[in-house]
Amino acid sequence: QSALTQPASVSGSPGQSITISCTGTSSDVGDSYYVSWYQHHPGKAPKLMIYDVTKRPSGVSDHFSGSKSGNTASLTISGLQAEDEADYYCCSYTSINTYVFGTGTKVTVL
Amino acid sequence: QVQLEQSGAEVKQPGASVKVSCKASGYTFTRYHMHWVRQAPGQGLEWMGVITPSGDSTRYAPKFQDRIIMTRDASTSTLYMELNSLTSEDTALYYCAKDSGSFSGDYWGQGTLVTVSS
């Protein structure tokens, strides 16, 4: 069960849009309605940003959005803000009824 | 409000076992699956396992299958995770998380640091 592949880092200026990819296989992302995204500041509790590929929990800003195509899921942050600087992880339910996280992406606001 | 309060930091010797607890409040404990996730120093998040609301079934990540036990106590709304045969690679921050009802963790504990060292 290998970790899903994410870019190690993504950066952007305030107000720009960035997209983080999350590539898996037909046994996880490609076969799952259940892809979620988490914002994580190391040492603190992760925060759920997106679930069920595209849904936002209440309280999460609408400048976060999720999508999926084939074996790749994506998180888009529109109108990047300084407080969006954090690590982001995708997570997928798998065909063997387990979960697998992505490798993580460090988002830097320039 | 939903709170998950985890037990304190642990230091263990290689080969030992550790049992971490996670006390839930603010919601009906017996209605939701619960997960354990860990993060080793400098590494990413790693899913370890999930337990059903009643505690009658668990599902573990293959790499932990033979040395992890997850249990829960409805009378005290507490979740437990026991990891056996510890090595230095098990040094990590361990988190419990409440499942949202849609295969994702919507509330998380503050983390418990487990250090494995001789």
mmCIF file of C-alpha atoms in Angstrom:
data_model
loop_
_atom_site.group_PDB
_atom_site.id
_atom_site.type_symbol
_atom_site.label_atom_id
_atom_site.label_comp_id
_atom_site.label_asym_id
_atom_site.label_seq_id
_atom_site.Cartn_x
_atom_site.Cartn_y
_atom_site.Cartn_z
ATOM 1 C CA GLN A 1 0.000 0.000 0.000
ATOM 2 C CA SER A 2 2.050 2.947 -1.261
ATOM 3 C CA ALA A 3 1.434 6.562 -0.328
ATOM 4 C CA LEU A 4 -0.372 8.682 -2.875
ATOM 5 C CA THR A 5 1.962 10.978 -4.818
ATOM 6 C CA GLN A 6 1.858 14.725 -4.200
ATOM 7 C CA PRO A 7 4.323 17.440 -5.204
ATOM 8 C CA ALA A 8 6.697 18.219 -2.356
ATOM 9 C CA SER A 9 6.054 21.938 -2.561
ATOM 10 C CA VAL A 10 3.846 24.487 -4.267
ATOM 11 C CA SER A 11 4.097 28.242 -3.923
ATOM 12 C CA GLY A 12 2.167 31.292 -5.010
ATOM 13 C CA SER A 13 1.696 34.966 -4.358
ATOM 14 C CA PRO A 14 -1.230 36.334 -2.354
ATOM 15 C CA GLY A 15 -4.362 36.362 -4.493
ATOM 16 C CA GLN A 16 -3.104 33.749 -6.924
ATOM 17 C CA SER A 17 -4.602 30.298 -7.370
ATOM 18 C CA ILE A 18 -2.637 27.106 -6.852
ATOM 19 C CA THR A 19 -3.500 23.461 -7.420
ATOM 20 C CA ILE A 20 -2.092 20.483 -5.562
ATOM 21 C CA SER A 21 -2.287 17.125 -7.290
ATOM 22 C CA CYS A 22 -2.670 13.739 -5.622
ATOM 23 C CA THR A 23 -1.984 10.739 -7.832
ATOM 24 C CA GLY A 24 -2.919 7.221 -6.869
ATOM 25 C CA THR A 25 -4.043 4.098 -8.641
ATOM 26 C CA SER A 26 -7.201 2.359 -9.777
ATOM 27 C CA SER A 27 -7.221 0.669 -6.342
ATOM 28 C CA ASP A 28 -7.554 3.892 -4.391
ATOM 29 C CA VAL A 29 -8.166 7.372 -5.860
ATOM 30 C CA GLY A 30 -9.403 6.020 -9.190
ATOM 31 C CA ASP A 31 -11.905 3.717 -7.503
ATOM 32 C CA SER A 32 -13.048 5.890 -4.616
ATOM 33 C CA TYR A 33 -15.782 8.422 -3.954
ATOM 34 C CA TYR A 34 -13.985 9.127 -0.686
ATOM 35 C CA VAL A 35 -11.021 11.406 -1.210
ATOM 36 C CA SER A 36 -10.358 13.980 1.479
ATOM 37 C CA TRP A 37 -7.858 16.791 2.008
ATOM 38 C CA TYR A 38 -6.287 18.028 5.237
ATOM 39 C CA GLN A 39 -4.454 21.186 6.192
ATOM 40 C CA HIS A 40 -1.713 20.503 8.711
ATOM 41 C CA HIS A 41 0.568 22.682 10.726
ATOM 42 C CA PRO A 42 3.207 20.284 12.133
ATOM 43 C CA GLY A 43 2.651 19.454 15.763
ATOM 44 C CA LYS A 44 -0.982 20.542 15.604
ATOM 45 C CA ALA A 45 -4.123 18.603 14.777
ATOM 46 C CA PRO A 46 -4.845 18.254 11.052
ATOM 47 C CA LYS A 47 -7.913 20.109 9.777
ATOM 48 C CA LEU A 48 -10.367 18.586 7.323
ATOM 49 C CA MET A 49 -10.736 20.873 4.295
ATOM 50 C CA ILE A 50 -12.458 18.681 1.685
ATOM 51 C CA TYR A 51 -14.269 15.329 1.882
ATOM 52 C CA ASP A 52 -16.067 13.140 -0.648
ATOM 53 C CA VAL A 53 -13.753 14.600 -3.347
ATOM 54 C CA THR A 54 -15.549 17.958 -3.603
ATOM 55 C CA LYS A 55 -17.444 18.751 -0.375
ATOM 56 C CA ARG A 56 -16.415 21.376 2.172
ATOM 57 C CA PRO A 57 -17.146 20.971 5.889
ATOM 58 C CA SER A 58 -19.014 23.877 7.408
ATOM 59 C CA GLY A 59 -16.653 26.634 8.381
ATOM 60 C CA VAL A 60 -14.109 25.942 5.650
ATOM 61 C CA SER A 61 -13.618 28.841 3.271
ATOM 62 C CA ASP A 62 -15.047 28.475 -0.227
ATOM 63 C CA HIS A 63 -11.680 29.409 -1.701
ATOM 64 C CA PHE A 64 -10.791 25.744 -1.189
ATOM 65 C CA SER A 65 -12.172 23.325 -3.750
ATOM 66 C CA GLY A 66 -11.599 19.711 -4.719
ATOM 67 C CA SER A 67 -11.908 17.666 -7.878
ATOM 68 C CA LYS A 68 -10.902 14.335 -9.351
ATOM 69 C CA SER A 69 -10.095 12.938 -12.776
ATOM 70 C CA GLY A 70 -9.172 9.302 -13.166
ATOM 71 C CA ASN A 71 -6.473 8.356 -10.663
ATOM 72 C CA THR A 72 -5.646 11.967 -9.761
ATOM 73 C CA ALA A 73 -7.416 14.175 -7.250
ATOM 74 C CA SER A 74 -6.715 17.882 -6.913
ATOM 75 C CA LEU A 75 -7.072 20.608 -4.320
ATOM 76 C CA THR A 76 -7.318 24.162 -5.586
ATOM 77 C CA ILE A 77 -6.779 27.174 -3.383
ATOM 78 C CA SER A 78 -8.162 30.273 -5.065
ATOM 79 C CA GLY A 79 -7.135 33.704 -3.861
ATOM 80 C CA LEU A 80 -4.177 32.467 -1.856
ATOM 81 C CA GLN A 81 -3.850 34.043 1.592
ATOM 82 C CA ALA A 82 -0.955 34.142 4.042
ATOM 83 C CA GLU A 83 -2.862 31.958 6.491
ATOM 84 C CA ASP A 84 -3.105 29.205 3.861
ATOM 85 C CA GLU A 85 0.585 28.474 4.319
ATOM 86 C CA ALA A 86 0.735 24.929 5.696
ATOM 87 C CA ASP A 87 1.237 21.309 4.723
ATOM 88 C CA TYR A 88 -1.598 19.672 2.796
ATOM 89 C CA TYR A 89 -2.361 15.972 2.593
ATOM 90 C CA CYS A 90 -4.794 14.039 0.472
ATOM 91 C CA CYS A 91 -6.290 10.786 1.707
ATOM 92 C CA SER A 92 -8.225 8.091 -0.127
ATOM 93 C CA TYR A 93 -10.317 5.121 0.854
ATOM 94 C CA THR A 94 -8.999 2.016 -0.901
ATOM 95 C CA SER A 95 -10.391 -1.089 -2.545
ATOM 96 C CA ILE A 96 -9.229 -3.203 0.429
ATOM 97 C CA ASN A 97 -11.209 -1.039 2.882
ATOM 98 C CA THR A 98 -8.211 0.800 4.253
ATOM 99 C CA TYR A 99 -7.061 4.389 3.854
ATOM 100 C CA VAL A 100 -3.888 5.841 2.396
ATOM 101 C CA PHE A 101 -2.496 9.351 2.741
ATOM 102 C CA GLY A 102 -0.552 11.311 0.189
ATOM 103 C CA THR A 103 3.096 12.222 0.608
ATOM 104 C CA GLY A 104 2.181 15.778 1.571
ATOM 105 C CA THR A 105 2.689 19.189 -0.045
ATOM 106 C CA LYS A 106 4.172 22.245 1.596
ATOM 107 C CA VAL A 107 2.357 25.369 0.442
ATOM 108 C CA THR A 108 4.338 28.580 0.643
ATOM 109 C CA VAL A 109 2.807 32.026 0.204
ATOM 110 C CA LEU A 110 5.442 34.250 -1.340
ATOM 111 C CA GLN B 1 -18.296 20.936 21.313
ATOM 112 C CA VAL B 2 -16.461 17.855 20.131
ATOM 113 C CA GLN B 3 -13.212 17.221 21.972
ATOM 114 C CA LEU B 4 -10.702 14.374 21.778
ATOM 115 C CA GLU B 5 -8.268 14.391 24.694
ATOM 116 C CA GLN B 6 -5.275 12.101 24.311
ATOM 117 C CA SER B 7 -2.997 10.640 26.951
ATOM 118 C CA GLY B 8 0.431 12.047 27.658
ATOM 119 C CA ALA B 9 3.807 11.462 26.079
ATOM 120 C CA GLU B 10 5.457 8.077 26.441
ATOM 121 C CA VAL B 11 9.054 6.884 26.316
ATOM 122 C CA LYS B 12 9.532 3.196 25.590
ATOM 123 C CA GLN B 13 12.417 0.834 25.021
ATOM 124 C CA PRO B 14 12.750 -1.136 21.778
ATOM 125 C CA GLY B 15 10.659 -4.294 21.887
ATOM 126 C CA ALA B 16 8.178 -2.861 24.377
ATOM 127 C CA SER B 17 4.500 -2.021 23.873
ATOM 128 C CA VAL B 18 2.655 1.273 24.209
ATOM 129 C CA LYS B 19 -1.037 1.945 24.802
ATOM 130 C CA VAL B 20 -2.370 5.385 23.923
ATOM 131 C CA SER B 21 -5.836 6.579 24.917
ATOM 132 C CA CYS B 22 -8.211 9.140 23.466
ATOM 133 C CA LYS B 23 -11.194 10.333 25.516
ATOM 134 C CA ALA B 24 -14.080 11.727 23.497
ATOM 135 C CA SER B 25 -16.710 14.240 24.551
ATOM 136 C CA GLY B 26 -19.307 16.490 22.981
ATOM 137 C CA TYR B 27 -20.929 13.903 20.713
ATOM 138 C CA THR B 28 -22.423 10.409 20.807
ATOM 139 C CA PHE B 29 -19.293 8.267 20.947
ATOM 140 C CA THR B 30 -21.037 5.063 19.888
ATOM 141 C CA ARG B 31 -22.248 6.454 16.563
ATOM 142 C CA TYR B 32 -18.956 7.019 14.775
ATOM 143 C CA HIS B 33 -15.943 5.105 13.531
ATOM 144 C CA MET B 34 -12.618 6.217 15.002
ATOM 145 C CA HIS B 35 -9.162 6.302 13.399
ATOM 146 C CA TRP B 36 -5.526 6.398 14.449
ATOM 147 C CA VAL B 37 -2.992 8.302 12.347
ATOM 148 C CA ARG B 38 0.660 8.958 13.066
ATOM 149 C CA GLN B 39 3.411 11.287 11.910
ATOM 150 C CA ALA B 40 7.061 10.377 12.371
ATOM 151 C CA PRO B 41 9.626 13.195 12.597
ATOM 152 C CA GLY B 42 10.089 14.796 9.186
ATOM 153 C CA GLN B 43 7.587 12.414 7.604
ATOM 154 C CA GLY B 44 4.015 12.642 6.385
ATOM 155 C CA LEU B 45 0.750 11.474 7.887
ATOM 156 C CA GLU B 46 0.262 7.711 7.982
ATOM 157 C CA TRP B 47 -3.075 5.984 8.509
ATOM 158 C CA MET B 48 -2.892 3.130 11.003
ATOM 159 C CA GLY B 49 -6.379 1.770 11.458
ATOM 160 C CA VAL B 50 -10.086 2.262 12.094
ATOM 161 C CA ILE B 51 -12.582 0.780 14.556
ATOM 162 C CA THR B 52 -16.343 0.525 14.101
ATOM 163 C CA PRO B 53 -18.778 2.445 16.346
ATOM 164 C CA SER B 54 -19.598 -0.633 18.400
ATOM 165 C CA GLY B 55 -15.990 -1.756 18.580
ATOM 166 C CA ASP B 56 -16.810 -5.153 17.129
ATOM 167 C CA SER B 57 -14.638 -4.760 14.066
ATOM 168 C CA THR B 58 -11.331 -3.183 13.142
ATOM 169 C CA ARG B 59 -9.388 -2.628 9.948
ATOM 170 C CA TYR B 60 -5.645 -2.025 10.049
ATOM 171 C CA ALA B 61 -3.077 -0.826 7.547
ATOM 172 C CA PRO B 62 -1.164 -3.880 6.290
ATOM 173 C CA LYS B 63 2.146 -2.719 7.770
ATOM 174 C CA PHE B 64 0.677 -2.685 11.299
ATOM 175 C CA GLN B 65 -1.611 -5.687 10.936
ATOM 176 C CA ASP B 66 0.342 -8.058 13.171
ATOM 177 C CA ARG B 67 1.232 -5.708 16.028
ATOM 178 C CA ILE B 68 -1.610 -3.203 16.546
ATOM 179 C CA ILE B 69 -4.790 -3.514 18.579
ATOM 180 C CA MET B 70 -7.502 -0.865 18.593
ATOM 181 C CA THR B 71 -10.272 -1.012 21.178
ATOM 182 C CA ARG B 72 -12.914 1.306 22.565
ATOM 183 C CA ASP B 73 -14.873 1.565 25.814
ATOM 184 C CA ALA B 74 -18.386 2.948 25.433
ATOM 185 C CA SER B 75 -18.819 3.374 29.187
ATOM 186 C CA THR B 76 -16.019 5.955 29.317
ATOM 187 C CA SER B 77 -16.133 7.167 25.676
ATOM 188 C CA THR B 78 -12.488 6.256 25.334
ATOM 189 C CA LEU B 79 -10.569 4.881 22.382
ATOM 190 C CA TYR B 80 -7.349 2.928 22.769
ATOM 191 C CA MET B 81 -4.482 1.992 20.487
ATOM 192 C CA GLU B 82 -1.852 -0.537 21.532
ATOM 193 C CA LEU B 83 1.260 -0.981 19.409
ATOM 194 C CA ASN B 84 3.610 -3.868 20.147
ATOM 195 C CA SER B 85 7.226 -4.752 19.311
ATOM 196 C CA LEU B 86 8.255 -1.111 19.137
ATOM 197 C CA THR B 87 11.333 0.003 17.202
ATOM 198 C CA SER B 88 12.926 3.409 16.762
ATOM 199 C CA GLU B 89 10.866 3.789 13.581
ATOM 200 C CA ASP B 90 7.734 3.949 15.728
ATOM 201 C CA THR B 91 8.878 7.229 17.260
ATOM 202 C CA ALA B 92 6.089 9.532 16.164
ATOM 203 C CA LEU B 93 3.191 11.772 17.093
ATOM 204 C CA TYR B 94 0.066 9.637 17.273
ATOM 205 C CA TYR B 95 -3.357 11.159 16.600
ATOM 206 C CA CYS B 96 -6.851 9.850 17.120
ATOM 207 C CA ALA B 97 -9.580 11.150 14.820
ATOM 208 C CA LYS B 98 -13.353 10.926 14.740
ATOM 209 C CA ASP B 99 -14.805 9.814 11.439
ATOM 210 C CA SER B 100 -17.193 12.332 9.898
ATOM 211 C CA GLY B 101 -19.572 9.622 8.745
ATOM 212 C CA SER B 102 -18.151 10.032 5.263
ATOM 213 C CA PHE B 103 -14.774 8.340 5.407
ATOM 214 C CA SER B 104 -12.806 11.314 6.679
ATOM 215 C CA GLY B 105 -11.608 12.642 10.013
ATOM 216 C CA ASP B 106 -13.502 15.746 11.079
ATOM 217 C CA TYR B 107 -12.155 16.095 14.628
ATOM 218 C CA TRP B 108 -8.698 15.196 15.842
ATOM 219 C CA GLY B 109 -6.941 14.802 19.153
ATOM 220 C CA GLN B 110 -3.957 16.936 20.081
ATOM 221 C CA GLY B 111 -1.506 14.103 19.467
ATOM 222 C CA THR B 112 0.551 11.872 21.754
ATOM 223 C CA LEU B 113 4.313 11.737 21.308
ATOM 224 C CA VAL B 114 5.740 8.248 21.593
ATOM 225 C CA THR B 115 9.507 8.035 21.722
ATOM 226 C CA VAL B 116 11.240 4.673 21.339
ATOM 227 C CA SER B 117 14.786 4.735 22.581
ATOM 228 C CA SER B 118 17.172 2.561 24.514
#
